[in-house]
mmCIF file of C-alpha atoms and ligand atoms in Angstrom:
data_model
loop_
_atom_site.group_PDB
_atom_site.id
_atom_site.type_symbol
_atom_site.label_atom_id
_atom_site.label_comp_id
_atom_site.label_asym_id
_atom_site.label_seq_id
_atom_site.Cartn_x
_atom_site.Cartn_y
_atom_site.Cartn_z
ATOM 1 C CA MET A 238 82.165 129.203 82.804
ATOM 2 C CA PHE A 239 81.972 125.928 80.893
ATOM 3 C CA HIS A 240 80.668 122.903 82.784
ATOM 4 C CA LEU A 241 81.904 119.405 82.103
ATOM 5 C CA THR A 242 79.203 117.240 80.537
ATOM 6 C CA ALA A 243 79.383 113.945 78.669
ATOM 7 C CA ALA A 244 77.994 115.704 75.560
ATOM 8 C CA ALA A 245 80.580 118.514 75.676
ATOM 9 C CA ILE A 246 83.490 116.091 76.082
ATOM 10 C CA SER A 247 82.141 113.673 73.447
ATOM 11 C CA ARG A 248 82.172 116.488 70.878
ATOM 12 C CA TYR A 249 85.990 116.212 70.910
ATOM 13 C CA LEU A 250 86.200 112.393 70.987
ATOM 14 C CA PRO A 251 86.571 110.256 67.849
ATOM 15 C CA ALA A 252 83.461 108.322 66.769
ATOM 16 C CA ASP A 253 85.116 105.000 67.661
ATOM 17 C CA SER A 254 86.147 106.072 71.179
ATOM 18 C CA PRO A 255 86.098 103.075 73.577
ATOM 19 C CA TRP A 256 85.120 105.151 76.619
ATOM 20 C CA SER A 257 81.678 105.543 78.220
ATOM 21 C CA LEU A 258 81.437 108.727 80.246
ATOM 22 C CA ASP A 259 79.622 109.443 83.500
ATOM 23 C CA VAL A 260 80.016 113.047 84.683
ATOM 24 C CA ARG A 261 79.012 113.980 88.242
ATOM 25 C CA GLU A 262 78.863 117.345 89.975
ATOM 26 C CA CYS A 263 80.392 116.230 93.272
ATOM 27 C CA VAL A 264 81.798 112.951 94.579
ATOM 28 C CA GLU A 265 84.058 112.028 97.458
ATOM 29 C CA SER A 266 86.677 110.623 95.117
ATOM 30 C CA THR A 267 86.195 109.289 91.578
ATOM 31 C CA ASN A 268 88.602 106.405 92.375
ATOM 32 C CA THR A 269 86.732 105.511 95.578
ATOM 33 C CA LEU A 270 83.312 105.596 93.901
ATOM 34 C CA MET A 271 84.532 103.633 90.900
ATOM 35 C CA LYS A 272 86.112 101.024 93.156
ATOM 36 C CA ALA A 273 82.826 100.605 95.024
ATOM 37 C CA THR A 274 80.807 100.153 91.811
ATOM 38 C CA ALA A 275 83.409 98.471 89.562
ATOM 39 C CA GLN A 276 81.583 95.130 89.467
ATOM 40 C CA GLU A 277 78.600 96.707 87.698
ATOM 41 C CA LEU A 278 80.694 98.794 85.309
ATOM 42 C CA PRO A 279 81.965 97.864 81.841
ATOM 43 C CA THR A 280 85.606 98.067 80.812
ATOM 44 C CA GLY A 281 86.139 101.562 79.463
ATOM 45 C CA ALA A 282 83.876 103.235 82.027
ATOM 46 C CA VAL A 283 85.059 106.742 82.913
ATOM 47 C CA LEU A 284 83.892 108.667 85.953
ATOM 48 C CA ILE A 285 84.502 112.408 85.923
ATOM 49 C CA ALA A 286 83.640 114.862 88.700
ATOM 50 C CA GLU A 287 83.501 118.658 88.773
ATOM 51 C CA ARG A 288 84.624 118.486 92.390
ATOM 52 C CA GLN A 289 85.895 115.931 94.892
ATOM 53 C CA THR A 290 85.436 116.298 98.632
ATOM 54 C CA ALA A 291 88.051 113.653 99.480
ATOM 55 C CA GLY A 292 90.270 113.367 96.392
ATOM 56 C CA ARG A 293 93.108 110.939 97.059
ATOM 57 C CA GLY A 294 96.757 110.858 95.996
ATOM 58 C CA ARG A 295 99.508 108.275 96.403
ATOM 59 C CA MET A 296 100.943 107.463 99.832
ATOM 60 C CA THR A 297 97.605 108.294 101.559
ATOM 61 C CA ARG A 298 97.903 111.961 100.592
ATOM 62 C CA SER A 299 94.853 113.988 99.608
ATOM 63 C CA PHE A 300 94.358 115.632 96.226
ATOM 64 C CA PHE A 301 92.834 119.109 96.467
ATOM 65 C CA SER A 302 89.935 119.142 93.979
ATOM 66 C CA PRO A 303 88.037 122.479 94.050
ATOM 67 C CA PRO A 304 84.899 122.877 91.869
ATOM 68 C CA HIS A 305 85.171 123.648 88.136
ATOM 69 C CA CYS A 306 88.955 124.188 88.309
ATOM 70 C CA GLY A 307 90.377 120.901 87.165
ATOM 71 C CA LEU A 308 89.940 117.526 85.639
ATOM 72 C CA TYR A 309 89.300 114.762 88.155
ATOM 73 C CA MET A 310 88.614 111.442 86.471
ATOM 74 C CA SER A 311 88.974 107.674 86.826
ATOM 75 C CA MET A 312 89.034 105.034 84.091
ATOM 76 C CA LEU A 313 88.199 101.364 84.550
ATOM 77 C CA LEU A 314 90.096 98.751 82.542
ATOM 78 C CA ARG A 315 90.254 94.956 82.629
ATOM 79 C CA PRO A 316 93.477 94.313 80.735
ATOM 80 C CA GLN A 317 94.952 90.864 80.122
ATOM 81 C CA VAL A 318 98.349 91.666 81.600
ATOM 82 C CA SER A 319 100.590 90.430 84.386
ATOM 83 C CA ALA A 320 100.843 92.232 87.722
ATOM 84 C CA ALA A 321 104.339 93.408 86.684
ATOM 85 C CA ASP A 322 103.006 94.948 83.463
ATOM 86 C CA GLY A 323 100.179 96.479 85.487
ATOM 87 C CA LEU A 324 102.778 98.789 87.045
ATOM 88 C CA LEU A 325 103.087 100.467 83.649
ATOM 89 C CA PHE A 326 99.600 102.027 83.787
ATOM 90 C CA THR A 327 100.745 104.909 85.980
ATOM 91 C CA PRO A 328 103.658 106.046 83.785
ATOM 92 C CA ALA A 329 101.598 105.462 80.609
ATOM 93 C CA ALA A 330 98.856 107.709 82.019
ATOM 94 C CA ALA A 331 101.469 110.330 82.961
ATOM 95 C CA VAL A 332 102.731 110.419 79.366
ATOM 96 C CA ALA A 333 99.143 110.518 78.016
ATOM 97 C CA ALA A 334 98.357 113.448 80.315
ATOM 98 C CA ALA A 335 101.559 115.323 79.409
ATOM 99 C CA GLU A 336 100.899 114.862 75.688
ATOM 100 C CA ALA A 337 97.242 115.920 76.011
ATOM 101 C CA ILE A 338 98.246 119.037 77.983
ATOM 102 C CA GLU A 339 100.796 119.964 75.325
ATOM 103 C CA GLN A 340 98.305 119.399 72.498
ATOM 104 C CA VAL A 341 95.425 121.359 74.061
ATOM 105 C CA CYS A 342 97.176 123.975 76.228
ATOM 106 C CA GLY A 343 100.480 124.363 74.372
ATOM 107 C CA THR A 344 102.325 123.849 77.677
ATOM 108 C CA SER A 345 105.163 121.374 78.070
ATOM 109 C CA VAL A 346 105.016 119.606 81.427
ATOM 110 C CA GLY A 347 107.705 117.370 82.887
ATOM 111 C CA ILE A 348 107.234 114.119 84.800
ATOM 112 C CA LYS A 349 108.697 113.557 88.242
ATOM 113 C CA TRP A 350 108.940 109.799 88.811
ATOM 114 C CA VAL A 351 106.706 108.190 88.989
ATOM 115 C CA ASN A 352 103.423 110.016 88.617
ATOM 116 C CA ASP A 353 103.774 113.757 89.133
ATOM 117 C CA LEU A 354 103.108 116.228 86.306
ATOM 118 C CA MET A 355 105.247 119.284 86.937
ATOM 119 C CA LEU A 356 105.319 122.827 85.579
ATOM 120 C CA ASN A 357 108.056 125.246 86.690
ATOM 121 C CA GLY A 358 108.850 123.153 89.754
ATOM 122 C CA ARG A 359 105.229 122.843 90.902
ATOM 123 C CA LYS A 360 102.774 120.014 90.634
ATOM 124 C CA VAL A 361 99.928 120.468 88.138
ATOM 125 C CA GLY A 362 98.660 116.900 88.213
ATOM 126 C CA GLY A 363 99.096 113.350 89.350
ATOM 127 C CA ILE A 364 98.006 109.771 88.771
ATOM 128 C CA LEU A 365 96.614 107.274 91.289
ATOM 129 C CA THR A 366 96.337 103.727 89.936
ATOM 130 C CA GLU A 367 94.576 101.026 91.970
ATOM 131 C CA SER A 368 94.436 97.404 90.800
ATOM 132 C CA THR A 369 92.856 94.137 91.852
ATOM 133 C CA LEU A 370 94.503 90.796 91.061
ATOM 134 C CA THR A 371 93.125 87.401 90.006
ATOM 135 C CA GLU A 372 93.967 84.283 92.035
ATOM 136 C CA GLU A 373 96.705 83.580 89.480
ATOM 137 C CA GLY A 374 98.257 86.958 90.235
ATOM 138 C CA LYS A 375 97.241 88.639 86.967
ATOM 139 C CA ILE A 376 95.507 91.995 86.784
ATOM 140 C CA ALA A 377 91.723 91.594 87.174
ATOM 141 C CA SER A 378 90.853 95.273 87.001
ATOM 142 C CA VAL A 379 92.641 98.559 87.166
ATOM 143 C CA ILE A 380 91.341 102.011 88.011
ATOM 144 C CA VAL A 381 93.521 104.797 86.677
ATOM 145 C CA GLY A 382 92.707 108.087 88.398
ATOM 146 C CA ILE A 383 94.045 111.317 86.928
ATOM 147 C CA GLY A 384 93.849 114.771 88.470
ATOM 148 C CA ILE A 385 94.955 117.924 86.623
ATOM 149 C CA ASN A 386 94.840 121.472 88.014
ATOM 150 C CA VAL A 387 93.624 123.496 85.033
ATOM 151 C CA TYR A 388 92.659 126.795 86.738
ATOM 152 C CA PRO A 389 93.536 128.117 90.211
ATOM 153 C CA PRO A 390 90.776 127.970 92.845
ATOM 154 C CA ARG A 391 88.896 131.271 93.295
ATOM 155 C CA ASP A 392 90.359 131.788 96.765
ATOM 156 C CA GLY A 393 93.814 130.472 95.878
ATOM 157 C CA TYR A 394 95.444 127.238 96.989
ATOM 158 C CA PRO A 395 95.407 126.370 100.683
ATOM 159 C CA SER A 396 98.559 127.485 102.487
ATOM 160 C CA GLU A 397 99.891 123.909 102.805
ATOM 161 C CA LEU A 398 100.085 123.787 98.980
ATOM 162 C CA ASP A 399 101.975 127.110 98.723
ATOM 163 C CA GLY A 400 104.920 126.654 96.382
ATOM 164 C CA ILE A 401 103.877 123.035 95.761
ATOM 165 C CA ALA A 402 100.739 123.109 93.572
ATOM 166 C CA ALA A 403 100.090 125.147 90.434
ATOM 167 C CA SER A 404 97.574 125.211 87.610
ATOM 168 C CA LEU A 405 98.022 125.190 83.846
ATOM 169 C CA PHE A 406 96.305 128.565 83.329
ATOM 170 C CA ALA A 407 96.081 131.704 85.469
ATOM 171 C CA ASN A 408 92.414 132.299 84.490
ATOM 172 C CA ALA A 409 89.563 130.690 82.612
ATOM 173 C CA SER A 410 89.245 131.833 78.969
ATOM 174 C CA GLY A 411 86.400 131.843 76.466
ATOM 175 C CA GLU A 412 87.279 128.300 75.413
ATOM 176 C CA ASP A 413 86.054 124.990 76.801
ATOM 177 C CA ILE A 414 89.586 123.848 77.605
ATOM 178 C CA ARG A 415 88.626 121.224 80.195
ATOM 179 C CA SER A 416 86.357 119.273 77.812
ATOM 180 C CA ARG A 417 89.021 119.380 75.101
ATOM 181 C CA LEU A 418 91.706 118.327 77.557
ATOM 182 C CA CYS A 419 89.573 115.473 78.883
ATOM 183 C CA ALA A 420 88.889 114.180 75.354
ATOM 184 C CA ALA A 421 92.553 114.477 74.317
ATOM 185 C CA LEU A 422 93.618 112.670 77.486
ATOM 186 C CA LEU A 423 91.149 109.821 76.951
ATOM 187 C CA THR A 424 92.244 109.496 73.332
ATOM 188 C CA ARG A 425 95.948 109.315 74.266
ATOM 189 C CA CYS A 426 95.190 106.859 77.104
ATOM 190 C CA ALA A 427 93.319 104.561 74.699
ATOM 191 C CA ALA A 428 96.272 104.616 72.294
ATOM 192 C CA LEU A 429 99.023 104.088 74.880
ATOM 193 C CA MET A 430 97.277 101.543 77.079
ATOM 194 C CA VAL A 431 96.335 99.188 74.265
ATOM 195 C CA GLU A 432 100.040 98.588 73.549
ATOM 196 C CA LEU A 433 100.992 98.465 77.213
ATOM 197 C CA PRO A 434 103.306 95.473 77.609
ATOM 198 C CA GLU A 435 105.401 96.823 74.701
ATOM 199 C CA ALA A 436 105.617 100.148 76.576
ATOM 200 C CA HIS A 437 106.241 102.282 73.488
ATOM 201 C CA PHE A 438 105.545 105.317 75.686
ATOM 202 C CA LEU A 439 108.799 104.861 77.650
ATOM 203 C CA GLY A 440 110.885 106.939 75.248
ATOM 204 C CA GLU A 441 108.548 109.874 75.811
ATOM 205 C CA TYR A 442 108.508 109.190 79.560
ATOM 206 C CA ARG A 443 112.320 109.394 79.663
ATOM 207 C CA ARG A 444 112.322 112.518 77.484
ATOM 208 C CA ARG A 445 109.941 114.247 79.919
ATOM 209 C CA SER A 446 111.633 112.912 83.040
ATOM 210 C CA LEU A 447 112.814 115.576 85.478
ATOM 211 C CA VAL A 448 114.911 113.149 87.512
ATOM 212 C CA VAL A 449 117.304 111.434 85.098
ATOM 213 C CA GLY A 450 120.801 112.816 85.655
ATOM 214 C CA ARG A 451 119.719 114.542 88.876
ATOM 215 C CA CYS A 452 120.547 114.075 92.555
ATOM 216 C CA VAL A 453 117.318 113.182 94.346
ATOM 217 C CA THR A 454 116.137 112.128 97.775
ATOM 218 C CA LEU A 455 114.297 108.797 97.833
ATOM 219 C CA PHE A 456 111.218 108.395 100.034
ATOM 220 C CA PRO A 457 110.418 106.829 102.400
ATOM 221 C CA GLN A 458 114.103 105.887 102.854
ATOM 222 C CA GLY A 459 115.325 109.502 102.921
ATOM 223 C CA GLU A 460 118.436 108.338 101.016
ATOM 224 C CA GLN A 461 120.171 110.634 98.521
ATOM 225 C CA VAL A 462 121.176 109.133 95.177
ATOM 226 C CA VAL A 463 121.860 110.075 91.552
ATOM 227 C CA VAL A 464 119.305 108.875 89.012
ATOM 228 C CA VAL A 465 121.232 107.309 86.148
ATOM 229 C CA ASP A 466 118.334 106.059 84.026
ATOM 230 C CA ILE A 467 114.783 104.746 83.906
ATOM 231 C CA ASP A 468 114.683 101.079 82.893
ATOM 232 C CA ASP A 469 112.172 99.291 80.648
ATOM 233 C CA ALA A 470 109.934 98.480 83.626
ATOM 234 C CA CYS A 471 109.901 102.232 84.449
ATOM 235 C CA ARG A 472 112.004 101.706 87.589
ATOM 236 C CA LEU A 473 114.723 104.130 88.636
ATOM 237 C CA VAL A 474 118.310 103.091 88.053
ATOM 238 C CA VAL A 475 120.276 104.942 90.725
ATOM 239 C CA ARG A 476 123.866 105.294 91.930
ATOM 240 C CA ASP A 477 124.104 105.512 95.705
ATOM 241 C CA ARG A 478 126.741 107.264 97.854
ATOM 242 C CA ALA A 479 128.880 104.121 97.832
ATOM 243 C CA GLY A 480 128.887 104.201 94.019
ATOM 244 C CA THR A 481 126.701 101.077 93.743
ATOM 245 C CA ILE A 482 124.152 100.957 90.920
ATOM 246 C CA ARG A 483 120.738 99.843 92.208
ATOM 247 C CA ILE A 484 117.159 99.560 91.001
ATOM 248 C CA VAL A 485 114.366 101.388 92.830
ATOM 249 C CA SER A 486 110.856 100.172 92.027
ATOM 250 C CA SER A 487 108.643 101.784 94.642
ATOM 251 C CA GLY A 488 108.326 104.908 96.731
ATOM 252 C CA GLU A 489 108.874 108.459 95.566
ATOM 253 C CA CYS A 490 111.680 110.895 94.997
ATOM 254 C CA SER A 491 112.172 114.563 95.672
ATOM 255 C CA LEU A 492 114.340 116.875 93.605
ATOM 256 C CA ARG A 493 115.520 118.459 96.853
ATOM 257 C CA SER A 494 118.893 116.947 97.653
ATOM 258 C CA ASP A 495 122.270 118.158 98.863
ATOM 259 C CA PHE A 496 124.075 115.084 97.533
ATOM 260 C CA ARG A 497 126.825 116.073 95.063
ATOM 261 C CA PRO A 498 128.648 113.010 93.700
HETATM 262 C C1 LIG B 865 98.964 111.948 93.422
HETATM 263 O O1 LIG B 865 99.199 113.143 93.293
HETATM 264 O O2 LIG B 865 99.627 111.227 94.203
HETATM 265 C C2 LIG B 865 97.877 111.343 92.619
HETATM 266 C C3 LIG B 865 96.689 112.259 92.474
HETATM 267 C C4 LIG B 865 95.534 111.605 91.755
HETATM 268 C C5 LIG B 865 94.285 112.448 91.821
HETATM 269 C C6 LIG B 865 93.181 111.866 91.009
HETATM 270 S S1 LIG B 865 91.822 112.986 90.865
HETATM 271 C C7 LIG B 865 90.827 111.727 90.209
HETATM 272 C C8 LIG B 865 91.139 110.454 90.968
HETATM 273 N N1 LIG B 865 90.344 110.367 92.162
HETATM 274 C C9 LIG B 865 91.066 110.462 93.265
HETATM 275 O O3 LIG B 865 90.626 110.450 94.437
HETATM 276 N N2 LIG B 865 92.372 110.589 92.960
HETATM 277 C C10 LIG B 865 92.570 110.568 91.533
#
């Protein structure tokens, strides 16, 4: 089994990579630890863990993070962008992750708005972005946390994740896939996040979207709508049961829906 180390990952990074890597064996949550230490960390700090005991997802969910099976990492940035543009970090990271997975694993994953990486109807990864704001309401710092299930846990997924979670590979191979994937992901993140307000990644986000043209259920509202488009701020453009076109900027959506327009 290959272990994640800064040296192993750096072997696949370009010489001018802006990231400084800190790899730990076990943390509660890379986002939580990075948040607690952010003041002492430089922009471009990356915290990677082989295992998380309390990995977190959006909407107070947990993110199952068994040892040596995945990629669990957080990046610290201090971008000069507005709070509105700060909302683009999550979809940009989703595109970076999907592109890195395709490049390294040869697997095409879709994106379920806003942050879920999906393979054959199951979740293989997700993004948790946490920001702080300046007094003027601009972004002061942002922590982008990415979790990807690369291999299944030795004892399988817990029963509550049955039919929900999946991994990119059925077994580990003779290749150091996780280090390559981590480096490819960091390289794509650096490229996409530097041009953030222009959001050049949105075309790719729409191309990989699993929700455009589909009937979905919005959460927490529980309302069923048709997704017509994703706008330039990466919000959902939906048509509701009354036929009204509306914009949805927060929450989640499920592909389970019995709404047929
Ligand atoms: C989600 O599925 O809603 C987001 C999952 C994000 C998981 C990653 S793993 C690394 C980082 N640390 C955390 O505690 N969460 C994110």
